[in-house]
Coordinates of C-alpha atoms in Angstrom, one line a residue:
Chain A
M1 CA 11.3 30.1 33.5
N2 CA 11.2 33.5 35.3
T3 CA 8.2 35.1 36.7
E4 CA 8.3 37.6 33.6
E5 CA 8.6 34.4 31.1
R6 CA 5.5 32.8 33.3
Q7 CA 4.0 35.8 32.4
L8 CA 3.8 35.9 28.6
A9 CA 3.5 32.4 28.6
D10 CA 0.1 33.3 30.2
V11 CA -0.7 36.1 28.7
L12 CA 0.4 33.8 24.8
H13 CA -2.1 30.7 26.0
R14 CA -5.1 33.1 27.2
T15 CA -5.2 35.6 24.7
T16 CA -4.4 33.5 21.4
P17 CA -8.2 32.8 20.0
E18 CA -9.5 29.1 18.4
P19 CA -9.0 29.2 15.0
P20 CA -12.1 29.5 13.0
R21 CA -11.7 26.5 11.1
Q22 CA -8.9 23.5 11.0
V23 CA -6.8 22.4 8.3
T24 CA -8.0 19.3 7.1
V25 CA -6.0 16.1 5.2
E26 CA -7.7 17.0 1.6
Q27 CA -6.2 20.1 2.2
V28 CA -3.0 19.5 2.7
A29 CA -3.2 16.6 0.1
Y30 CA -3.9 19.7 -2.2
R31 CA -1.2 21.3 -1.3
L32 CA 1.0 18.3 -1.7
V33 CA 0.0 17.6 -5.7
S34 CA -0.5 20.8 -7.0
E35 CA 3.5 21.8 -5.2
P36 CA 5.7 18.9 -6.0
R37 CA 8.8 20.2 -4.6
L38 CA 7.1 19.9 -1.1
R39 CA 7.6 16.8 -1.4
R40 CA 11.1 16.6 -3.1
E41 CA 12.4 18.2 -0.9
P42 CA 13.9 17.1 2.6
R43 CA 13.4 20.6 3.9
P44 CA 12.8 23.4 3.1
R45 CA 15.9 25.4 1.8
R46 CA 16.4 29.4 2.6
G47 CA 14.9 30.9 -0.1
G48 CA 13.8 27.9 -1.7
L49 CA 9.8 27.7 -1.4
V50 CA 9.1 31.5 -2.3
L51 CA 7.6 32.5 -5.6
S52 CA 9.0 35.0 -7.4
R53 CA 8.2 36.8 -10.7
A54 CA 10.8 33.7 -12.3
W55 CA 8.0 31.0 -10.9
A56 CA 5.0 32.8 -13.2
P57 CA 6.0 30.6 -16.3
I58 CA 6.8 27.6 -14.6
L59 CA 3.3 27.3 -12.9
A60 CA 1.6 28.9 -16.2
A61 CA 2.7 25.6 -17.4
A62 CA 1.9 23.7 -14.5
A63 CA -1.4 23.6 -15.9
V64 CA -4.4 21.8 -14.8
V65 CA -4.8 19.6 -10.9
V66 CA -7.3 17.9 -10.3
I67 CA -7.7 16.2 -7.2
A68 CA -10.2 13.0 -5.8
G69 CA -9.5 13.1 -2.2
A70 CA -10.5 9.9 -0.6
S71 CA -8.9 8.7 2.7
A72 CA -7.5 5.8 0.7
G73 CA -5.3 7.6 -1.4
I74 CA -5.0 11.2 -3.9
A75 CA -5.6 11.0 -7.6
V76 CA -3.3 13.9 -10.1
L77 CA -4.1 14.6 -13.1
A78 CA -2.1 16.7 -14.7
T79 CA -2.1 18.7 -18.2
S80 CA 0.1 20.9 -20.5
H81 CA -1.7 23.5 -20.5
H82 CA -3.1 26.1 -17.8
H83 CA -7.0 25.6 -19.5
S84 CA -8.7 22.8 -20.2
T85 CA -11.6 20.2 -19.4
P86 CA -10.8 18.3 -17.0
P87 CA -11.8 14.5 -17.4
A88 CA -14.8 13.1 -15.2
V89 CA -12.3 10.7 -13.4
G90 CA -11.8 12.2 -9.5
A91 CA -13.1 15.6 -10.8
P92 CA -15.1 17.0 -7.6
T93 CA -18.6 17.0 -9.7
S94 CA -22.0 16.5 -9.0
S95 CA -21.2 13.0 -10.2
S96 CA -18.5 11.9 -7.6
L97 CA -20.1 12.9 -4.0
S98 CA -20.3 9.1 -3.5
S99 CA -16.5 9.0 -3.2
A100 CA -16.5 11.9 -0.8
P101 CA -13.3 12.2 1.0
A102 CA -14.1 10.5 5.0
S103 CA -14.3 14.4 6.0
S104 CA -16.4 15.5 3.6
P105 CA -19.8 17.2 5.4
S106 CA -21.5 14.4 7.5
Q107 CA -24.8 15.3 5.7
P108 CA -24.5 16.5 1.9
P109 CA -27.2 17.5 0.1
S110 CA -28.0 15.6 -2.6
S111 CA -28.5 16.3 -5.8
T112 CA -32.0 17.0 -5.6
E113 CA -32.3 18.3 -2.0
P114 CA -36.3 19.7 -1.4
G115 CA -37.4 23.0 0.0
T116 CA -39.2 23.5 2.8
P117 CA -42.7 24.2 2.7
A118 CA -42.7 28.4 3.1
T119 CA -42.8 29.6 6.5
R120 CA -43.5 33.0 7.6
I121 CA -41.0 34.6 10.0
A122 CA -42.4 36.3 12.6
G123 CA -41.4 39.9 12.4
G124 CA -39.2 39.1 9.3
P125 CA -38.8 42.1 7.0
W126 CA -40.6 42.2 3.5
G127 CA -42.9 39.1 4.3
A128 CA -40.3 36.8 5.1
E129 CA -40.9 33.5 4.5
L130 CA -38.4 30.4 4.7
I131 CA -38.3 28.1 2.2
N132 CA -35.1 26.3 2.7
R133 CA -33.5 25.0 5.8
Y134 CA -30.3 23.9 4.5
A135 CA -26.9 26.2 5.8
F136 CA -25.5 28.0 3.3
N137 CA -22.5 30.2 3.7
Q138 CA -23.5 34.0 4.9
D139 CA -23.1 36.1 1.5
S140 CA -23.0 33.7 -1.4
L141 CA -26.0 34.0 -2.7
V142 CA -26.2 34.8 -6.5
S143 CA -28.5 34.7 -9.0
S144 CA -28.4 34.4 -12.8
N145 CA -30.7 33.5 -15.5
G146 CA -33.8 32.2 -12.9
S147 CA -31.4 30.2 -10.7
L148 CA -29.8 30.7 -7.2
Y149 CA -26.6 29.7 -6.4
A150 CA -24.9 29.6 -3.3
D151 CA -22.5 27.5 -1.5
G152 CA -21.9 25.7 1.9
N153 CA -21.0 22.6 3.9
G154 CA -18.5 21.7 1.4
F155 CA -20.8 22.5 -2.0
L156 CA -22.1 24.3 -4.7
N157 CA -25.6 24.7 -4.7
R158 CA -28.2 25.3 -7.3
I159 CA -31.3 26.4 -6.2
D160 CA -34.8 26.3 -7.5
P161 CA -36.1 29.7 -6.8
A162 CA -39.6 28.9 -6.7
T163 CA -39.6 25.5 -4.3
G164 CA -36.4 26.5 -2.2
S165 CA -35.5 23.0 -3.8
I166 CA -31.4 22.2 -4.4
V167 CA -31.4 21.0 -7.8
A168 CA -27.7 20.2 -8.4
T169 CA -24.7 20.4 -6.4
A170 CA -21.0 19.5 -7.0
Q171 CA -18.1 19.1 -4.3
Y172 CA -16.8 22.6 -3.4
N173 CA -14.8 24.0 0.1
P174 CA -14.6 28.0 -0.7
P175 CA -11.2 28.6 0.4
L176 CA -12.2 32.5 1.4
P177 CA -15.4 34.7 1.2
N178 CA -16.1 35.0 -2.3
P179 CA -19.8 34.5 -4.2
P180 CA -19.7 32.6 -7.7
V181 CA -19.0 34.3 -10.3
I182 CA -21.8 34.0 -13.2
V183 CA -20.6 34.3 -17.1
G184 CA -22.4 33.1 -19.7
N185 CA -23.4 29.4 -18.9
T186 CA -20.6 29.0 -16.4
V187 CA -20.2 29.3 -12.8
W188 CA -17.0 30.5 -11.8
V189 CA -16.0 30.0 -8.1
V190 CA -12.1 30.3 -6.3
W191 CA -11.4 27.1 -5.8
S192 CA -7.7 28.1 -4.2
Y193 CA -5.9 30.9 -2.5
G194 CA -3.3 30.6 -0.7
G195 CA 1.0 31.1 -1.3
G196 CA 1.6 31.6 -4.5
N197 CA -1.1 30.6 -7.1
V198 CA -5.1 30.9 -7.3
Y199 CA -7.0 28.2 -9.0
L200 CA -10.5 29.0 -10.4
H201 CA -13.2 26.5 -11.0
G202 CA -15.7 26.6 -13.7
Y203 CA -19.1 24.2 -13.3
D204 CA -21.6 24.3 -15.8
A205 CA -24.7 26.3 -14.7
R206 CA -27.3 24.1 -14.9
T207 CA -25.6 20.7 -14.2
L208 CA -22.9 22.2 -12.1
T209 CA -20.2 19.8 -13.9
L210 CA -16.9 20.7 -13.6
T211 CA -16.0 22.2 -17.1
E212 CA -13.3 24.3 -16.3
S213 CA -10.3 24.9 -14.4
V214 CA -7.5 27.8 -14.7
L215 CA -4.3 27.9 -12.5
V216 CA -3.7 32.1 -12.1
P217 CA -0.6 32.5 -11.3
S218 CA 0.1 35.5 -8.6
I219 CA 3.4 37.5 -8.4
G220 CA 3.8 37.4 -4.9
P221 CA 2.4 35.6 -2.0
V222 CA -1.5 36.1 -2.4
G223 CA -3.0 38.7 0.0
A224 CA -3.9 37.6 3.4
S225 CA -7.5 38.6 5.3
A226 CA -8.6 38.6 1.1
S227 CA -12.7 38.5 0.3
N228 CA -14.2 39.1 -3.2
V229 CA -10.8 38.4 -4.6
L230 CA -12.8 37.2 -8.3
T231 CA -15.2 39.4 -10.0
S232 CA -16.0 39.6 -13.7
G233 CA -17.0 43.1 -15.7
P234 CA -19.0 43.8 -18.3
D235 CA -16.8 42.5 -20.9
G236 CA -17.3 39.4 -19.8
H237 CA -13.6 38.8 -18.2
L238 CA -12.7 37.6 -14.8
Y239 CA -10.8 40.2 -13.0
V240 CA -8.5 38.0 -10.2
A241 CA -6.4 39.6 -7.0
A242 CA -3.4 37.8 -7.1
G243 CA -0.7 39.0 -5.1
L244 CA 0.7 42.3 -6.6
T245 CA -1.2 42.2 -9.3
V246 CA -5.0 41.6 -10.6
V247 CA -5.0 39.0 -13.8
V248 CA -7.5 39.5 -16.4
V249 CA -8.4 36.1 -17.5
D250 CA -11.0 35.2 -21.1
P251 CA -12.9 32.6 -19.6
A252 CA -13.8 31.3 -23.0
T253 CA -10.2 30.3 -23.5
G254 CA -9.2 30.4 -20.0
N255 CA -6.0 32.7 -21.1
L256 CA -4.3 34.9 -18.9
I257 CA -4.7 38.4 -21.2
K258 CA -3.5 41.1 -18.7
R259 CA -1.9 41.5 -15.8
I260 CA -2.4 44.8 -13.9
Y261 CA 0.6 45.3 -11.3
L262 CA 0.0 47.1 -8.0
T263 CA 2.6 49.3 -5.6
E264 CA 0.5 49.8 -2.9
G265 CA 0.6 45.9 -2.1
P266 CA -1.4 42.6 -2.8
A267 CA -4.6 43.1 -3.5
T268 CA -7.4 41.6 -1.1
S269 CA -10.6 42.4 -2.9
V270 CA -11.3 43.3 -6.8
A271 CA -14.2 45.2 -8.3
V272 CA -15.1 46.4 -11.7
S273 CA -17.5 49.2 -12.4
P274 CA -20.9 48.3 -14.6
D275 CA -19.7 50.5 -17.6
G276 CA -15.9 48.5 -17.2
S277 CA -14.4 51.2 -17.4
T278 CA -12.9 51.5 -13.4
L279 CA -11.4 49.0 -11.4
Y280 CA -11.3 48.9 -7.5
V281 CA -8.7 47.1 -5.3
G282 CA -8.3 46.7 -1.8
T283 CA -5.2 46.4 -0.6
S284 CA -3.8 46.0 3.2
V285 CA -0.4 44.8 4.5
G286 CA -0.4 42.9 7.6
A287 CA -1.6 45.2 10.4
G288 CA -2.0 48.6 7.9
P289 CA -5.0 50.4 6.9
F290 CA -7.2 49.4 4.3
E291 CA -6.4 50.9 1.0
L292 CA -8.4 51.4 -2.1
V293 CA -6.8 52.1 -5.3
V294 CA -8.9 53.4 -8.4
K295 CA -7.4 52.4 -11.6
N296 CA -8.4 53.5 -15.1
L297 CA -8.8 50.6 -16.9
A298 CA -8.2 51.7 -20.1
T299 CA -5.1 53.4 -19.3
G300 CA -3.6 51.8 -16.3
T301 CA -3.4 55.0 -14.6
V302 CA -4.4 55.1 -11.0
V303 CA -7.0 57.3 -10.1
N304 CA -7.3 58.1 -6.4
V305 CA -6.0 56.0 -3.8
S306 CA -7.3 56.4 -0.1
R307 CA -7.7 54.8 3.1
L308 CA -9.8 53.4 6.1
Q309 CA -8.5 53.9 9.5
T310 CA -8.7 50.2 10.4
D311 CA -6.6 47.3 9.4
S312 CA -9.7 45.6 7.7
G313 CA -11.7 46.0 4.8
G314 CA -13.0 44.2 1.4
D315 CA -16.0 42.7 -0.3
L316 CA -16.1 44.7 -2.7
V317 CA -18.9 45.7 -5.1
A318 CA -18.7 48.6 -8.0
T319 CA -21.8 50.3 -8.9
S320 CA -21.9 52.8 -11.4
G321 CA -21.8 55.6 -8.3
G322 CA -18.9 53.9 -6.9
V323 CA -17.7 51.2 -5.1
W324 CA -19.2 49.6 -1.9
G325 CA -17.4 47.2 0.8
T326 CA -17.0 46.2 3.9
T327 CA -15.0 47.2 7.3
G328 CA -14.9 45.5 10.8
V329 CA -14.8 42.2 11.7
G330 CA -16.7 39.2 13.2
M331 CA -18.3 40.9 15.9
S332 CA -19.1 44.6 14.7
E333 CA -18.6 44.5 10.7
W334 CA -20.7 47.4 8.5
T335 CA -21.0 48.3 4.9
W336 CA -19.7 51.4 3.5
F337 CA -20.5 53.3 0.1
A338 CA -17.6 55.5 -1.4
P339 CA -18.5 58.0 -4.2
S340 CA -15.8 57.4 -7.8
G341 CA -13.9 55.1 -5.0
D342 CA -12.8 58.0 -2.5
L343 CA -13.3 56.5 0.9
T344 CA -12.5 59.7 2.2
R345 CA -16.4 60.9 1.1
A346 CA -17.1 57.4 2.1
V347 CA -20.7 57.1 4.1
R348 CA -22.1 54.0 6.3
I349 CA -25.0 52.4 4.8
G350 CA -27.2 49.9 7.3
Q351 CA -26.7 49.3 10.5
G352 CA -23.9 46.5 10.1
A353 CA -24.4 43.1 11.6
G354 CA -23.3 41.9 15.2
A355 CA -23.0 38.4 17.0
G356 CA -20.5 37.2 14.8
F357 CA -22.5 37.8 11.1
A358 CA -21.3 39.9 8.5
S359 CA -22.9 42.9 6.7
V360 CA -21.9 42.4 2.8
P361 CA -23.1 44.6 0.2
S362 CA -24.7 42.6 -2.7
Y363 CA -25.9 44.3 -6.5
S364 CA -28.4 42.7 -7.9
G365 CA -31.7 43.4 -10.3
G366 CA -30.4 47.1 -10.6
V367 CA -29.8 47.4 -6.7
V368 CA -27.7 47.5 -4.1
W369 CA -28.7 45.3 -1.0
V370 CA -27.6 45.5 2.7
G371 CA -28.1 43.0 5.2
G372 CA -27.1 42.2 8.6
S373 CA -28.4 41.6 12.1
H374 CA -30.1 44.9 12.9
T375 CA -31.6 45.8 9.2
L376 CA -32.3 44.6 5.5
T377 CA -31.5 47.9 3.5
C378 CA -32.3 48.7 -0.6
A379 CA -30.0 51.7 -1.4
N380 CA -29.6 53.1 -5.2
P381 CA -26.1 52.6 -6.8
A382 CA -25.8 55.7 -8.1
D383 CA -25.5 57.8 -5.0
G384 CA -25.9 55.2 -2.3
Q385 CA -29.0 56.9 -1.4
I386 CA -31.1 54.7 1.0
L387 CA -34.4 53.8 -0.9
D388 CA -36.0 51.6 2.0
T389 CA -34.9 50.0 4.8
A390 CA -36.2 47.1 7.1
T391 CA -35.7 46.4 11.0
L392 CA -34.7 42.9 11.1
P393 CA -36.3 41.1 14.1
T394 CA -34.3 39.1 17.3
D395 CA -35.4 35.9 18.9
H396 CA -35.7 36.7 22.4
S397 CA -33.1 39.1 22.7
V398 CA -30.9 37.0 20.3
V399 CA -30.3 38.2 16.7
E400 CA -31.5 36.9 13.7
Y401 CA -29.3 37.4 10.4
F402 CA -30.2 38.1 7.3
G403 CA -28.1 38.4 3.8
S404 CA -27.4 40.8 1.1
P405 CA -30.0 40.0 -0.8
A406 CA -30.2 38.0 -4.8
L407 CA -33.0 38.9 -6.9
V408 CA -34.7 36.5 -8.7
G409 CA -37.8 38.6 -10.8
S410 CA -39.7 40.7 -8.1
R411 CA -38.3 38.3 -5.1
A412 CA -35.3 39.0 -3.1
Y413 CA -33.4 35.6 -1.8
S414 CA -31.1 35.9 1.2
F415 CA -29.6 33.6 3.6
Y416 CA -31.2 33.8 7.4
Q417 CA -29.8 32.1 10.8
D418 CA -31.8 32.5 14.0
D419 CA -29.6 31.2 16.3
A420 CA -31.8 31.3 19.2
S421 CA -34.1 28.4 17.4
Q422 CA -31.2 27.3 15.6
V423 CA -33.1 27.7 12.5
S424 CA -30.9 28.8 9.2
G425 CA -31.9 28.3 5.4
L426 CA -32.7 30.4 2.5
V427 CA -35.7 33.4 2.9
R428 CA -38.2 34.7 0.0
M429 CA -38.9 38.2 0.6
T430 CA -41.0 40.8 -1.5
P431 CA -39.1 44.4 -1.2
P432 CA -41.1 47.4 -1.6
A433 CA -41.7 49.1 -4.7
A434 CA -39.8 52.4 -3.4
C435 CA -36.6 49.6 -3.6
F436 CA -37.0 49.7 -7.5
G437 CA -38.0 53.1 -7.8
N438 CA -36.0 55.6 -10.4
V439 CA -32.8 53.2 -10.1
S440 CA -30.1 53.5 -12.5
S441 CA -27.7 51.0 -13.1
Chain B
M1 CA -5.1 19.5 -26.9
D2 CA -4.2 18.7 -23.3
T3 CA -2.0 16.6 -22.8
L4 CA -1.8 14.2 -19.9
T5 CA 1.6 13.9 -18.3
G6 CA 1.4 12.3 -15.5
V7 CA -0.9 10.1 -13.0
E8 CA 0.3 9.6 -9.2
H9 CA -1.6 8.1 -6.3
L10 CA -0.5 9.7 -3.1
A11 CA -1.5 7.6 -0.2
E12 CA -2.4 8.9 3.4
P13 CA 0.2 7.8 5.8
D14 CA -0.8 6.2 8.7
G15 CA -1.7 8.3 11.6
F16 CA -1.4 11.6 9.6
R17 CA -5.3 11.8 9.6
A18 CA -5.4 11.6 13.3
F19 CA -2.1 13.7 14.0
V20 CA -4.3 16.6 12.0
E21 CA -7.4 16.2 13.6
A22 CA -5.3 16.6 16.9
R23 CA -3.2 18.9 16.7
S24 CA -4.7 21.4 13.9
S25 CA -5.8 23.7 16.6
A26 CA -2.8 24.5 17.8
L27 CA -0.5 24.2 15.0
L28 CA -3.2 27.2 14.1
R29 CA -2.7 29.1 16.7
S30 CA 1.2 29.1 16.7
G31 CA 0.9 30.2 13.0
W32 CA -1.8 33.1 14.1
L33 CA 1.0 34.6 16.9
L34 CA 3.6 34.2 14.2
T35 CA 1.7 35.9 10.8
G36 CA -0.6 37.5 12.9
D37 CA -3.7 36.0 11.0
W38 CA -5.7 33.2 10.1
T39 CA -5.2 32.8 6.3
S40 CA -1.9 32.9 7.0
A41 CA -1.5 30.8 10.0
E42 CA -3.1 28.0 7.7
D43 CA -1.0 28.6 4.8
L44 CA 1.8 28.0 6.6
V45 CA 0.6 24.8 8.8
Q46 CA -0.4 23.2 6.1
T47 CA 2.9 24.3 3.9
A48 CA 4.0 22.5 7.1
L49 CA 2.1 19.4 6.8
A50 CA 2.2 18.8 3.1
A51 CA 5.8 18.8 3.9
A52 CA 6.0 16.1 6.8
W53 CA 4.0 14.2 5.0
P54 CA 6.0 12.4 2.8
R55 CA 8.2 11.9 5.6
W56 CA 5.8 10.6 7.4
S57 CA 6.6 7.2 9.3
S58 CA 10.2 8.3 9.9
L59 CA 8.9 11.1 11.7
R60 CA 6.9 8.8 13.3
R61 CA 9.7 6.4 14.5
Q62 CA 11.2 9.0 15.7
D63 CA 8.3 10.1 17.5
A64 CA 8.8 13.7 16.6
P65 CA 6.4 14.6 14.3
E66 CA 5.4 17.9 15.7
L67 CA 8.6 19.1 15.9
Y68 CA 9.4 18.6 12.6
V69 CA 6.3 20.1 11.9
R70 CA 6.8 23.0 14.0
K71 CA 10.4 23.6 12.6
I72 CA 9.0 23.6 9.0
M73 CA 6.4 26.8 10.1
V74 CA 9.2 28.6 12.3
N75 CA 11.4 28.1 9.5
T76 CA 8.9 28.9 6.1
F77 CA 7.6 32.1 8.4
L78 CA 10.8 33.3 8.6
R79 CA 11.4 33.2 4.9
W80 CA 8.4 34.8 4.5
R81 CA 9.6 37.7 6.6
Q82 CA 12.7 37.8 4.7
R83 CA 11.0 38.8 1.7
R84 CA 8.7 41.0 3.2
W85 CA 10.9 42.5 6.0
T86 CA 12.5 46.2 6.1
G87 CA 13.2 46.9 9.2
E88 CA 11.0 47.8 11.9
I89 CA 7.1 47.8 11.5
A90 CA 5.6 51.5 12.9
T91 CA 3.7 50.6 15.6
G92 CA 1.8 54.4 15.6
R93 CA -1.1 53.3 13.7
L94 CA -1.6 50.2 14.9
P95 CA -3.8 51.2 18.6
E96 CA -6.3 53.2 15.7
T97 CA -7.4 49.8 14.2
Q98 CA -9.3 49.0 17.7
A99 CA -12.0 51.9 17.0
Y100 CA -14.9 50.2 15.9
D101 CA -14.8 47.1 18.6
V102 CA -15.9 47.8 21.6
F103 CA -14.9 44.4 23.2
A104 CA -12.3 43.5 25.7
Q105 CA -11.6 40.1 23.9
V106 CA -10.7 42.0 20.3
D107 CA -8.2 44.5 22.2
A108 CA -6.4 41.9 24.1
R109 CA -5.6 40.2 20.9
Q110 CA -5.0 43.0 19.1
S111 CA -2.3 44.3 21.7
L112 CA -0.5 41.3 21.8
L113 CA -0.6 41.2 17.7
A114 CA 1.0 44.9 18.1
A115 CA 3.1 43.8 20.4
L116 CA 4.1 41.0 18.3
D117 CA 4.9 43.4 15.3
R118 CA 7.5 45.2 17.2
L119 CA 9.9 41.9 17.3
P120 CA 12.0 41.0 14.8
A121 CA 11.3 37.5 12.8
R122 CA 13.4 35.4 14.9
Q123 CA 12.9 37.0 17.8
R124 CA 9.1 36.7 17.6
A125 CA 9.5 32.9 16.6
V126 CA 11.3 32.3 20.1
V127 CA 8.2 33.8 21.7
V128 CA 6.4 31.3 20.1
L129 CA 8.2 28.4 20.4
R130 CA 9.2 29.0 23.8
Y131 CA 6.1 30.4 25.5
F132 CA 3.3 29.2 23.6
A133 CA 4.5 25.9 22.2
D134 CA 6.0 25.2 25.3
Q135 CA 9.6 24.0 24.3
T136 CA 12.7 23.6 25.9
E137 CA 15.3 25.7 24.9
S138 CA 17.1 22.6 23.1
Q139 CA 14.1 22.2 21.2
T140 CA 13.4 26.0 19.9
A141 CA 17.1 25.9 19.0
A142 CA 16.8 23.0 16.6
A143 CA 13.9 24.2 15.2
M144 CA 15.2 27.5 13.9
G145 CA 18.6 26.2 13.5
C146 CA 20.5 27.8 15.6
S147 CA 22.4 27.3 18.9
V148 CA 20.4 27.4 22.2
G149 CA 22.7 30.5 23.2
A150 CA 21.5 32.6 20.4
V151 CA 17.7 31.1 21.8
K152 CA 18.7 32.8 25.4
S153 CA 19.8 36.0 23.6
H154 CA 16.8 36.5 21.0
A155 CA 14.0 35.7 24.5
A156 CA 16.1 37.7 26.5
R157 CA 15.4 40.7 23.4
A158 CA 12.2 40.4 23.1
L159 CA 10.9 40.3 26.4
A160 CA 12.7 43.8 26.8
R161 CA 11.0 44.6 23.7
L162 CA 7.6 43.9 24.8
R163 CA 7.8 45.3 28.2
D164 CA 7.8 48.7 26.4
A165 CA 4.7 47.5 24.0
P166 CA 1.5 49.4 25.0
G167 CA -1.6 47.5 26.5
L168 CA 1.0 44.5 27.4
A169 CA 1.8 45.5 30.4
E170 CA -1.9 45.4 31.7
L171 CA -2.4 41.7 30.0
M172 CA 0.7 40.6 31.5
T173 CA -0.3 41.4 35.2
G174 CA -4.0 40.1 35.0
G175 CA -5.5 41.8 31.8
V176 CA -8.7 40.2 30.1
A177 CA -9.1 36.4 29.4
S178 CA -10.1 35.1 26.5

């Protein structure tokens, strides 16, 4: 190598970051069983692996794949329909925790992990008290029918808000940030998101027993750097960002009832307005800018397309007044509100997050909530008006993080982390009346 | 309603887990340099490892599992780019993406990715294999299914393009460390 080549090699080694997470054998096994062509072909052939429209019917017929990963082997069950109730054998349910793969979390919660005696957090907002010391994933917390749901450390968890106890679990490693979506008595999560297809799993909302599995074939590869790719509409349907389409799924039957095609690029985030009239889709291509596409769901027409002058964006949440989302990555992330989905009129909400945390909006109890590492904010879903803001404490100059809350009754619950004292868990707060004043969803 | 059509068991090959645990970080970093984002990098590495699984014993006997995995990664990446590549990517808007990040380390990464985005797919693959994965010209040629001469040609053209890449020259002459 000459000097220039050595300098380039040095830059590549010096500048390339460490990956945020490792690839696991279980992930590889899943790819292997869900994509049999990887086993058949002696080597990839030109053009042979890329999924195209021609793959859609094949994938739709390919159906459910349930894996029980174990260090000794992988069991595969395939059915002829894309929607089914998978057999209990090998299914990653709460009953299968004892046969978890060797590389699964070393300290999984039991199905009845007790909460923590409520402990006030010094300087915490809205009377924050820690009720659970389990490390959930940031901004995965949602509430439904008096329960809280969150994922973390390889499990989907149902949490009793009264005690902070984990009362049911199911083995689950989220492939991307996407809070669980509850429709009726089923908790839906994105089980697999990569390449040319998307797998959704549905769990019984009380026991977290796996009850449904749906394959959503993508048109074109699914979007990179995606988040919030699964949501539900007021019609009770699931909306899934799947490559160059958004697929509408009837969760009652598992049928793919509609494809909404995009021309702007692969969908990386999706949200549906509370009245079901409008679809918001975030798209980005490579290092290109983040685009927000607004579609009329009744006519399928594009109502508006606008851009952020940044290549990162997503985590869309729709309300009556427009759509909320994020921009920035990792060390500097904040939330915006775009009235009617027009980014040219977007306003910043809250102070965002730093130190590697995320600031992701949530919509719970008719109020929009924005957490972070600087402020905790509640806002009016109709016009983005900030209703109240609490300043978040620091611990010896190290930021403390409060995730965007989910509401149960009049209490707000959020993920909490204090890096200085290495404490994380679930906090319970009592938001001020101002957060609920004159709010219409 | 559902009909079971097959049940099969795939045994995990000896040494596969140790390889994944030891090399996944390095492979992911190569994937990041090829694709520019972690999601695609993970997809690339998982695809390559899944392809290597069924022939793992043979690869171990040849003492070449990593070479094979990298070969699959590069070929898969080139196929992806064949579908997505529509000519040179305009770089005019890339510097704007730095507006919200004040950390020099992130700037350095974005400059590096912007520079690599200027390269056609095969030149980018040669850069990653030769200068990041530290493979020889003949190993690079074998991975890409081309001649050593072609590797040299791709490398020379890539270096010429990278010379004009904004921000990269500063990095090469002693910029920000990670």
